[in-house]
Structure formats: structure tokens, C-alpha cells
Coordinates of C-alpha atoms in Angstrom, one line a residue:
X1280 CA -36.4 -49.9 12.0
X1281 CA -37.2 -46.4 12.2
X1282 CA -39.5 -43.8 10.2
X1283 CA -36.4 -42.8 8.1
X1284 CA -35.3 -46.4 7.0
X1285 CA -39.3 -47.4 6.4
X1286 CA -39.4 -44.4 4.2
X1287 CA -35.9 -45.6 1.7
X1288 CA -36.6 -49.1 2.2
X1289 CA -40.4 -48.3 0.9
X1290 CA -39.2 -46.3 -2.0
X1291 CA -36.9 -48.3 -3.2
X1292 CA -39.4 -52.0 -2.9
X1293 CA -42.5 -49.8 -4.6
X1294 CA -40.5 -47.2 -7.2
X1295 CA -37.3 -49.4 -7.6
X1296 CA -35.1 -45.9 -6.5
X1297 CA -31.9 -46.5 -5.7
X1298 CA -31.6 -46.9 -1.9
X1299 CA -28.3 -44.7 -1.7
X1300 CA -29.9 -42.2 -3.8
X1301 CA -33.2 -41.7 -0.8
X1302 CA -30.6 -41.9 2.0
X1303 CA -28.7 -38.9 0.4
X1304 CA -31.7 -37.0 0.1
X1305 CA -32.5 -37.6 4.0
X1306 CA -29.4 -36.6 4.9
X1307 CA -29.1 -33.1 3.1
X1308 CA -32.7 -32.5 4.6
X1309 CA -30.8 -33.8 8.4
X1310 CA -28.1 -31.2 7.5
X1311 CA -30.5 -28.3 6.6
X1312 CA -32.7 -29.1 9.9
X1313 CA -29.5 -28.5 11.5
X1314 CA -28.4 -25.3 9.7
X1315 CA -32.0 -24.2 10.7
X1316 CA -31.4 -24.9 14.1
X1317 CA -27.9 -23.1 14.0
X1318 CA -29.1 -20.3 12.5
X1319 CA -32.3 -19.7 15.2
X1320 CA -29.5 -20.7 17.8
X1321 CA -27.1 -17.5 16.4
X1322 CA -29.6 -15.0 16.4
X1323 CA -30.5 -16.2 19.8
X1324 CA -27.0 -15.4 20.6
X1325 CA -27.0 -12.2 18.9
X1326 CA -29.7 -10.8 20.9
X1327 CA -28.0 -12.4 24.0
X1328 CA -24.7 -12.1 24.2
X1329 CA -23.3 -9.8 21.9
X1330 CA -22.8 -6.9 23.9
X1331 CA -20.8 -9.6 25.7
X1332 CA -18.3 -10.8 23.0
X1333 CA -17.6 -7.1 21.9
X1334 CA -16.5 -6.9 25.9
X1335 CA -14.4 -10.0 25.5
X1336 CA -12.8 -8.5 22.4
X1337 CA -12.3 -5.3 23.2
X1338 CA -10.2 -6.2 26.2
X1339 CA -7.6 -8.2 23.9
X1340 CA -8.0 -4.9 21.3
X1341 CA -6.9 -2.8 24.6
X1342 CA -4.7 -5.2 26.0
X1343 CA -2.9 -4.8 22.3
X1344 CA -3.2 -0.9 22.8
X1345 CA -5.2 -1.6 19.3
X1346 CA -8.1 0.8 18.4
X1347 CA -11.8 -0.8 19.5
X1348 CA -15.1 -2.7 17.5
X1349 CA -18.8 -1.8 18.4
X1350 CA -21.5 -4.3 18.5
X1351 CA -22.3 -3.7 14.6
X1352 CA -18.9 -5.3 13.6
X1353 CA -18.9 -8.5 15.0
X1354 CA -21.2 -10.6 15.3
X1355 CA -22.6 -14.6 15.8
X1356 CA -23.1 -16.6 12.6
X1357 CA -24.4 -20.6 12.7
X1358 CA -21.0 -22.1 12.9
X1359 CA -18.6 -19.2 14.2
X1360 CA -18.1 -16.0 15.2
X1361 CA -16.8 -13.5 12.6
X1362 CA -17.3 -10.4 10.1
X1363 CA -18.3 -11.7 6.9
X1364 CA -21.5 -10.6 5.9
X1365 CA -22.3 -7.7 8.5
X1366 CA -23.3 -4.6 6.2
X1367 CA -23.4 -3.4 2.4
X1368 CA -20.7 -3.0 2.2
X1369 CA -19.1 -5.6 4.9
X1370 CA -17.9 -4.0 7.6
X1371 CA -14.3 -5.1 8.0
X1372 CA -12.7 -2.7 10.5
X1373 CA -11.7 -6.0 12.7
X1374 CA -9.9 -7.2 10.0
X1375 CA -8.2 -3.4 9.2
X1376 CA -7.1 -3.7 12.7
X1377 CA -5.7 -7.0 13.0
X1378 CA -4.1 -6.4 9.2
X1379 CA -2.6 -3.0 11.1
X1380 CA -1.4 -4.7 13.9
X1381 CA 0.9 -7.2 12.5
X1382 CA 1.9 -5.3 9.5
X1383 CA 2.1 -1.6 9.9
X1384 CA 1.6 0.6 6.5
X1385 CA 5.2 1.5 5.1
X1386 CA 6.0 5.2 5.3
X1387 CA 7.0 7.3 2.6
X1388 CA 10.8 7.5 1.9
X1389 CA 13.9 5.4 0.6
X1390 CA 13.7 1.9 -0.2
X1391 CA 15.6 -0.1 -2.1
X1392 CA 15.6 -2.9 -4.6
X1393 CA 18.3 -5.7 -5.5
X1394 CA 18.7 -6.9 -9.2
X1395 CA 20.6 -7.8 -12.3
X1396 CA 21.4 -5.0 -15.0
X1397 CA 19.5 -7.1 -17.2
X1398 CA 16.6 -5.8 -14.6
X1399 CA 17.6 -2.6 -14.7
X1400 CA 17.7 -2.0 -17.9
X1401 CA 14.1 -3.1 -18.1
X1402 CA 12.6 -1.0 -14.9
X1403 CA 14.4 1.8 -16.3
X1404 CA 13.8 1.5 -20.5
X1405 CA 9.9 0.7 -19.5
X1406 CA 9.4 2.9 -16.4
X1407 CA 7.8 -0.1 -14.7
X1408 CA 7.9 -2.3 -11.8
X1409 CA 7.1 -6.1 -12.2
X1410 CA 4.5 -7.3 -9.5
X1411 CA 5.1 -10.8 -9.2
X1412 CA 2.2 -13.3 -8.2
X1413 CA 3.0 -15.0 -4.6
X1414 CA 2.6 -18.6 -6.5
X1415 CA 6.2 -18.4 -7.7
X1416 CA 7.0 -18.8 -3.8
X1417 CA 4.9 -21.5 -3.2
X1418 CA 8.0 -24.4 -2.5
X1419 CA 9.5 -22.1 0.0
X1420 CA 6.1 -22.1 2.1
X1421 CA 5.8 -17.8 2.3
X1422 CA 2.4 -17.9 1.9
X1423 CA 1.2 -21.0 4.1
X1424 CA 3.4 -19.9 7.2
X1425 CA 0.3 -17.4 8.6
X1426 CA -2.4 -19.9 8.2
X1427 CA -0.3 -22.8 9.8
X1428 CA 0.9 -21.2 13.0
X1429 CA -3.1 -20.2 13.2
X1430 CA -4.6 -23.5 12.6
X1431 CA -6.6 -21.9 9.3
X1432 CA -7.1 -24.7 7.1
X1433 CA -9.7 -23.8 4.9
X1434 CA -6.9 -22.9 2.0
X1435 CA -6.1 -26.5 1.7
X1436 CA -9.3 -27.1 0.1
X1437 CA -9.0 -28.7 -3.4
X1438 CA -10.7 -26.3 -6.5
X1439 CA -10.7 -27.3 -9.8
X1440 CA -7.2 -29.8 -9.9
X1441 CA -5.4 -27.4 -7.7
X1442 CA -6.1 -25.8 -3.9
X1443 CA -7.5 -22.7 -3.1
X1444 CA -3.9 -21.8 -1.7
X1445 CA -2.5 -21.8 -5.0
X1446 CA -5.9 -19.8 -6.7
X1447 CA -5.2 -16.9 -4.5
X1448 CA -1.7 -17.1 -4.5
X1449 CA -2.1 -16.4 -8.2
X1450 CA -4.1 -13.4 -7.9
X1451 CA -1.8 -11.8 -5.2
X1452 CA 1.4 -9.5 -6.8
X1453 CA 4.2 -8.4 -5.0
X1454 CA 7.4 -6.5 -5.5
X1455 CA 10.5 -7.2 -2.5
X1456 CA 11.8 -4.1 -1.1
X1457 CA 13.7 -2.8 1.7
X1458 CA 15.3 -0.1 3.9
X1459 CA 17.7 1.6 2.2
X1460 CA 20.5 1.4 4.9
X1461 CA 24.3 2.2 4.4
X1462 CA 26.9 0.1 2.6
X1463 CA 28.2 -2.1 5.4
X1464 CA 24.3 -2.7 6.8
X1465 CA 23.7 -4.0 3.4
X1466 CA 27.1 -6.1 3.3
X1467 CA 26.1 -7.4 6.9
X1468 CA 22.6 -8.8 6.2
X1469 CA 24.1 -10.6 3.5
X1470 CA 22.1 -8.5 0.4
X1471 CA 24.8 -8.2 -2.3
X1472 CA 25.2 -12.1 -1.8
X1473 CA 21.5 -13.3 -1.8
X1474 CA 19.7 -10.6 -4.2
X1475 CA 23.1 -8.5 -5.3
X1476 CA 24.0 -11.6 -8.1
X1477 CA 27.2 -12.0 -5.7
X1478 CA 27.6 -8.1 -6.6
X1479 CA 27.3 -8.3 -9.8
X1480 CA 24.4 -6.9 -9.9
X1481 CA 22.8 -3.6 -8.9
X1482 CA 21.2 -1.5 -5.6
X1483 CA 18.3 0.7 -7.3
X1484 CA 16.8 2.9 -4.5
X1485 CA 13.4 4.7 -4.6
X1486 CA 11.5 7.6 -3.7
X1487 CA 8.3 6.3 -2.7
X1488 CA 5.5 8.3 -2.0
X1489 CA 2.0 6.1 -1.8
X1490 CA -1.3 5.9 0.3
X1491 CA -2.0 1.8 -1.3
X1492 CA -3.6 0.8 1.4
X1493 CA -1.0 -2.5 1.2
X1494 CA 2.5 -1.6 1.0
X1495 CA 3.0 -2.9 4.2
X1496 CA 6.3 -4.2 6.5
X1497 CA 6.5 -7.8 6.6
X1498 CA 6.2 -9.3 9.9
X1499 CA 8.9 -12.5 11.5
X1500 CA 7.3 -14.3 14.0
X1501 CA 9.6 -15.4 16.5
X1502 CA 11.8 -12.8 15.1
X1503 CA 15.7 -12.5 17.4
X1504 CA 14.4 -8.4 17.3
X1505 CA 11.5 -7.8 18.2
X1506 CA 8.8 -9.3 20.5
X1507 CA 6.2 -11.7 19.5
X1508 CA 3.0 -10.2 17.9
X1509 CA 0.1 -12.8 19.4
X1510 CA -3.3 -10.7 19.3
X1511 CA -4.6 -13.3 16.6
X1512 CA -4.0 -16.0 18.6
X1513 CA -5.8 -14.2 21.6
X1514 CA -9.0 -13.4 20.0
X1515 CA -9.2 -17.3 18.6
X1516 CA -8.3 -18.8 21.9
X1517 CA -10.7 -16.6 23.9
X1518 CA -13.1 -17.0 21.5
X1519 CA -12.7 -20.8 21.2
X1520 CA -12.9 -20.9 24.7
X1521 CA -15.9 -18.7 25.8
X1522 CA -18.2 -19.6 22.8
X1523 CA -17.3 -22.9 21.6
X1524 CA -17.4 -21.5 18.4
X1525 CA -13.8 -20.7 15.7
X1526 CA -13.4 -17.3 14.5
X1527 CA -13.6 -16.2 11.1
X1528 CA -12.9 -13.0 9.7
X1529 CA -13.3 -11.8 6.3
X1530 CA -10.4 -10.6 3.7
X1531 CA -7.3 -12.5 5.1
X1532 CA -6.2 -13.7 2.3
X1533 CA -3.5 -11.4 2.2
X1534 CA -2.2 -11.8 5.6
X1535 CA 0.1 -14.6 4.3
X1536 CA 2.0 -12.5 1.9
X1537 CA 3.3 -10.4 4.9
X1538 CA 4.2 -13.1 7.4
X1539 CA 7.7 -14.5 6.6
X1540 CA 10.0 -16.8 8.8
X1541 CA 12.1 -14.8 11.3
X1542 CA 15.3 -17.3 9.2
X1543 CA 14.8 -14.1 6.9
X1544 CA 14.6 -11.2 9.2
X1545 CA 17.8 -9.6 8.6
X1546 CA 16.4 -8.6 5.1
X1547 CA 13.9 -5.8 7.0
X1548 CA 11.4 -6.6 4.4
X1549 CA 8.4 -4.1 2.9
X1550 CA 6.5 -5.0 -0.1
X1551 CA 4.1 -3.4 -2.0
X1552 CA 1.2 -5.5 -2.5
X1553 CA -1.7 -5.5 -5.4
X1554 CA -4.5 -7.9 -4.8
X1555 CA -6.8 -8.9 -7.8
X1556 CA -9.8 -8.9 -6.3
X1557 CA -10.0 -5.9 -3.5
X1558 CA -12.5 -4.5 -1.5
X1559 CA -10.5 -1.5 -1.2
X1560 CA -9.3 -0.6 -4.8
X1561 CA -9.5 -1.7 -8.6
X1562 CA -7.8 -4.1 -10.9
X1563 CA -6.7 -2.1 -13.8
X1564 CA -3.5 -4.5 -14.7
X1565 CA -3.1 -6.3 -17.7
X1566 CA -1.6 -10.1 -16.4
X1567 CA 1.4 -11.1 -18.0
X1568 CA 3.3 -14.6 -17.4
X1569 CA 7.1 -15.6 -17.4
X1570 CA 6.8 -19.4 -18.1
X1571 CA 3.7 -19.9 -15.5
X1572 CA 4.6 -17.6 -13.3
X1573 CA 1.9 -14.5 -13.5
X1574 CA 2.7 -10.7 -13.0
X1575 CA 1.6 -7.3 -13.4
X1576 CA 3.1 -4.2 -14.2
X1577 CA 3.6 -0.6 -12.0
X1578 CA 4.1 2.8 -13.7
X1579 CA 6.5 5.1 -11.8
X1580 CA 3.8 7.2 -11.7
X1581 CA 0.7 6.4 -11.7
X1582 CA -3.0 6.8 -9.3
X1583 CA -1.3 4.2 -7.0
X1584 CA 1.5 6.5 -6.0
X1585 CA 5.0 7.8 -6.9
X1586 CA 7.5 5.0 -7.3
X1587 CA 10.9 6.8 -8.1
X1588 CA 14.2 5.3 -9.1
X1589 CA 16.5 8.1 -7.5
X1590 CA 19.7 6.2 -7.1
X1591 CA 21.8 3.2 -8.0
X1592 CA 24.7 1.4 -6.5
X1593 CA 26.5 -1.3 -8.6
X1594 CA 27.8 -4.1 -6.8
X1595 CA 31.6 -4.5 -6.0
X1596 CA 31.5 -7.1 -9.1
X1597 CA 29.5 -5.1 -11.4
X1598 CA 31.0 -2.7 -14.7
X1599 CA 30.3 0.6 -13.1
X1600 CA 30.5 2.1 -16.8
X1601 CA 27.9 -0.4 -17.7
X1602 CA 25.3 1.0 -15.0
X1603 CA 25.8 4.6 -16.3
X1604 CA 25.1 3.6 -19.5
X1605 CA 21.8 1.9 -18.8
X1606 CA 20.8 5.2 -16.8
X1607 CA 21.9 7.3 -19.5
X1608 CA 20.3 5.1 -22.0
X1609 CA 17.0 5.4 -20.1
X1610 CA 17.0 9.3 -19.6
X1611 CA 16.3 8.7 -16.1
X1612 CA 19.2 10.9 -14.7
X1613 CA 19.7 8.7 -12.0
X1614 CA 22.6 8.9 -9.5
X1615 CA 25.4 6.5 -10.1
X1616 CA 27.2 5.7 -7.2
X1617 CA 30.7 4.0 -6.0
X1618 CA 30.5 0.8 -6.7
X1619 CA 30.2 -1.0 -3.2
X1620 CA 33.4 -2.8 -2.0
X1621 CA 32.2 -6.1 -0.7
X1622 CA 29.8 -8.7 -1.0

């Protein structure tokens, strides 16, 4: 019998404490002897080798053609290798350039949005676009897709009768929009059938002029038109590999929003993006709810950037008269155009 057993079996003859309850206590000290050692093992590494894994990274970065890190933005922490807690505020230019990499910011111009009049009426009566949280996309496994083909498992972890996939998911708002390409493009990639109500609804188009650091262009992986986008994967398996260690990175809760199977590529998807909690901009939003489904609302106008409904193209099922009225309704002054001749 060793020190540790003596010492539970002893307490628990002379004090009648439960044995379970001294064993638990050893083991938390067993875990925090170990965090110790960790810890004084990580700074060992930090004086070490750092230099080294900024080397190591770097050559992905420039293998990527992606900007580069210095030693004071990476760095080795008692169980991985990461950016989470370097500087006040935390340094997260990795994760800018990883975020950049896979999901380039949108530029300004013409974008469009498929809807119902019903919709319409609403965007264009209010002057407001409905963010909509991530969670009502939760059965069709948007937001998991990024964090399964990376082996991240962390947002599986169970918080309060629910996971902390579905916390964030909640706190992430998003409206769908995309290129505003001719008639037959549209009619091609199948958008008056899937977001057109089988053309009985509308095309609104938009102005946009923004610098929201996340109205970003959704990536496909394994996408039939472009090629394969695997810097993550390179830095974790490198990583992995050299160190022994995983790597973490700090604000990616996000990424999953953008990263959408390549079975829906032909929609060229960019979507504007609000996060609730931001290191990079405020939360002014009131949260409303359709049924349980949470979602915000977006002035036209407003600090975030110029959100313009310019045009709108009814459906080749849709009461052209009907659309004008809305838009004239609305005082917008919108263009009404032809009605579009096929689904």
C-alpha cells in the first residue's frame, strides 16, 4: 500500500470521511502537480523553441502566399500551441489570417436576395434586414461541417441541457446573399426554384457598400470550381507532428458559419455576418424570435454600412403589378423589372 492509500484509508478509519471523497481530493492535487509541471514545461518551450515554431509556421503562411506571424503571436501553452491569451488585448492576427484565407472579405457592389412579397413588403415598409441566428440551420449540419473535417471537438461539449454548438450558434446572425448575375445564371443554378417560391416570389438586389469586418464569401470544400483550401490542416498536422501538441487558436467560432458543403456551390454564397459577442465590434441589436428561432435587425443605413435595395425582379410566377405596388407603397423608388421567364 502506498503513501496515498495510507493517507484515505487513515482518514477515513480515524475521521469516518468518506473514502471517495479523500481520493478525489488526491487526485485534483495529482492533476494540478501536473498542470504545474506543464506549465514549467511550456515556458521551457517558449524560451526554447519558439523562434522555431514561428519558422515552421511561417513556411505553411508562405507556402499559402498568406501574410506572416512574429514570435509575439504564437506561442506554447501547457497543453497546446495557440493564440489565446498572448496580449491585452489578444493578439489574434493568426486567426485574421486563417479567417482571410478561406473566406475573403466581400467587395462592395451588387448582390442579391431571394424572397417572398410577403418579405418584401417587410424589408421595404421597415427599411430592415432580418439577421437570422445560425441555430435555425442546425438539422442541415452548416455550422458543424468546419469543425468536423478539422477534428475540433470541443463544441460538442454539453452546457446547461444543450451543447456549446448550439449556445453559439444562437449568438451568430446571418443574412444569405449572392452575386447578382443575369437571368439565365440565376435560372441555371436553380435560384428561382430553391429561394425564388418556384418564382413566385421576388429577386431584390442591393447596393452594398460596408467595411463589417465579416461579410465574407462562403467557402465549399471540395468545391467542382475551385481548388481545395488546406492551410488549416497544414498548420495542425505540422504542428501535431513536430510538437506533440494540438493547435488552438482563439475566435473561430465563426468559421463554421462560412464553410458550407460544395452540394451547394452553385448558389456563390456571401453573407453578412453579426456576431454577439466580438472582439472586433459592438452588439447594439435588440434580439427578437420567430417561434425559437432568434434574429436581429439591420437598418439600410446605419454605422455598419450602406445596405441598399436598388432593384427587384419578380419571379416568372409572381403579379408584377403586385411588386410595384409594394415598392410604391414603401417610397423606396425601386426599379421594377421584367418579370423573369423561367424557373
Amino acid at each position: 500500500m502506498n503513501d496515498n492509500q495510507d493517507l484515505s484509508k487513515s482518514y477515513y478509519d480515524q475521521y469516518g470521511i468518506p473514502k471517495k471523497f479523500v481520493e478525489g481530493i488526491r487526485e485534483q492535487v495529482e492533476r494540478d502537480n501536473r498542470y504545474q509541471e506543464l506549465l514549467r514545461e511550456a515556458d521551457v518551450l517558449n524560451k526554447r523553441e519558439r523562434a522555431g515554431l514561428v519558422e515552421l509556421i511561417n513556411g505553411i503562411l508562405q507556402e499559402e502566399k498568406c501574410p506572416l506571424i512574429n514570435e509575439n503571436q504564437i506561442k506554447f501553452y501547457p497543453q497546446y500551441i495557440g493564440n489565446t491569451g498572448i496580449g491585452v488585448p489578444i493578439d489574434t492576427t493568426l486567426t485574421k489570417i486563417i479567417y482571410d484565407h478561406y473566406y475573403p472579405p466581400a467587395p462592395a457592389g451588387e448582390y442579391a436576395h431571394f424572397t417572398d412579397l410577403t418579405a418584401l413588403q417587410s424589408i421595404l415598409t421597415n427599411r430592415k434586414l432580418r439577421l437570422t441566428s445560425t441555430i435555425k440551420r442546425k438539422h442541415e449540419f452548416e455550422f458543424t461541417l468546419f469543425y468536423s473535417d478539422h477534428d475540433i471537438e470541443g463544441f460538442k461539449r454539453p452546457i446547461d441541457n444543450s451543447t456549446m454548438e448550439e449556445g453559439l450558434m444562437k449568438d451568430l446572425f446571418y443574412i444569405s446573399l449572392t452575386e447578382n448575375k443575369e437571368p439565365e445564371i440565376d435560372i441555371r443554378r436553380g435560384m428561382w426554384q430553391h429561394f425564388g417560391k418556384m418564382g413566385a416570389g421576388v429577386k431584390l438586389i442591393f447596393d452594398i457598400t460596408t467595411s463589417h469586418s465579416d461579410f465574407r464569401k462562403v467557402y465549399y470544400p471540395n468545391s467542382s470550381y475551385a481548388a481545395d483550401k488546406n492551410l488549416l490542416a497544414k498548420l495542425m498536422d505540422r504542428i501535431s507532428e513536430v510538437y506533440g501538441k494540438p493547435l488552438v487558436f482563439k475566435a473561430i467560432s465563426k468559421f463554421g458559419t462560412f464553410y458550407i458543403d460544395a452540394g451547394f456551390e452553385d448558389e456563390c454564397e456571401t453573407r453578412y455576418l453579426i456576431k454577439r459577442y466580438s472582439d472586433d465590434y459592438p452588439f447594439p441589436f435588440v434580439t427578437h424570435f420567430h417561434g425559437d428561432i432568434p434574429f436581429i435587425e439591420l437598418d439600410f443605413i446605419s454605422p455598419w454600412g450602406k445596405l441598399l435595395p436598388i432593384k427587384v425582379q419578380p419571379g416568372v410566377n409572381c403579379n408584377r403589378d403586385d411588386v410595384q405596388s409594394i415598392v410604391d407603397a414603401s417610397g423606396m423608388g425601386l426599379e421594377v423589372l421584367p418579370n423573369v421567364t423561367s424557373i
